[in-house]
Amino acid sequence: MVTLKTSKELAKMKVAGSITAQALQVGGAAVRPGATTGEINRKIHEFIVSKGAKPSFLGYGGFPGSACISVNDEIIHGIPGKRVIREGDIVSIDVGAIVDGYQGDTAGTFAAGEISERAQALLDATRESLLAAIAVMQPGKRLGDIGNAVQSYVEARGFGVVRNYVGHGIGREMHEEPEVPNYGRPGHGVRLVPGMVLAVEPMITEHSPANSVLKDHWTVVTNDHGLAAHFEHTIAITDDGPVILTLP
């Protein structure tokens, strides 16, 4: 069942979203050649705790980090640790924070030094597909309109859409109904109504979207080892249109 949020709940989620967005900025600023994914995770964790918030991901389903940090062909759920970031890598950071019982969830992919033109095109297309999706999130539209906005944007540029991992509703729980695919048909699916809050997160691949989970039981990688990018915002549907809650 889709849980609609009141104006008071949305105000709390905006606070959680702001702290989450700032934590993503902290993580993004730490992406540089020579840094480890563990160091990036530590800075994100320390920032979230310093704001009186709780890292959403730490211990969630047994996950050992406060952020998912995925490098190059890793799509999502990368476990932070000793891996050293190298020049030309792209680093996806997914972070969540809980404030006063409500969740924020956001993600972005960052360049470590100079990256290839192809990698930059992938980052740009993924980010822009998220903005295209947000633009259609008006009351009365449907989930299929969101997914189609992402899919049509990135596939027109030759990139792949991951289908077995999707966005989601969010509120007191990190994952609520409905699921929010990054593909779909316009005019199909659940209708968008004021009070819905959705985490929309395009997960886009350089080539084929086929993927597998590594032996750590978390990290999802492309089967062909092509690059992957991930951008996400938490968005509220209001009478006046979509409102991004994960802004710093």
CSV table of C-alpha atoms in Angstrom, one decimal, residues 87-90 111-124 206 227:
chain,number,residue,atom,x,y,z
A,87,GLU,CA,42.8,8.5,-12.0
A,88,GLY,CA,40.0,8.1,-14.5
A,89,ASP,CA,37.7,6.1,-12.2
A,90,ILE,CA,34.0,7.0,-11.8
A,111,ALA,CA,34.8,11.7,-11.5
A,112,ALA,CA,38.3,10.9,-10.1
A,113,GLY,CA,40.5,13.3,-11.9
A,114,GLU,CA,40.3,13.3,-15.7
A,115,ILE,CA,37.9,10.7,-17.1
A,116,SER,CA,37.2,9.6,-20.7
A,117,GLU,CA,34.7,11.3,-22.9
A,118,ARG,CA,32.6,8.2,-22.9
A,119,ALA,CA,32.5,8.1,-19.1
A,120,GLN,CA,31.6,11.8,-19.0
A,121,ALA,CA,28.8,11.2,-21.5
A,122,LEU,CA,27.4,8.4,-19.3
A,123,LEU,CA,27.5,10.6,-16.2
A,124,ASP,CA,25.8,13.4,-18.1
A,206,GLU,CA,27.7,2.0,-20.8
A,227,LEU,CA,30.9,1.4,-16.8
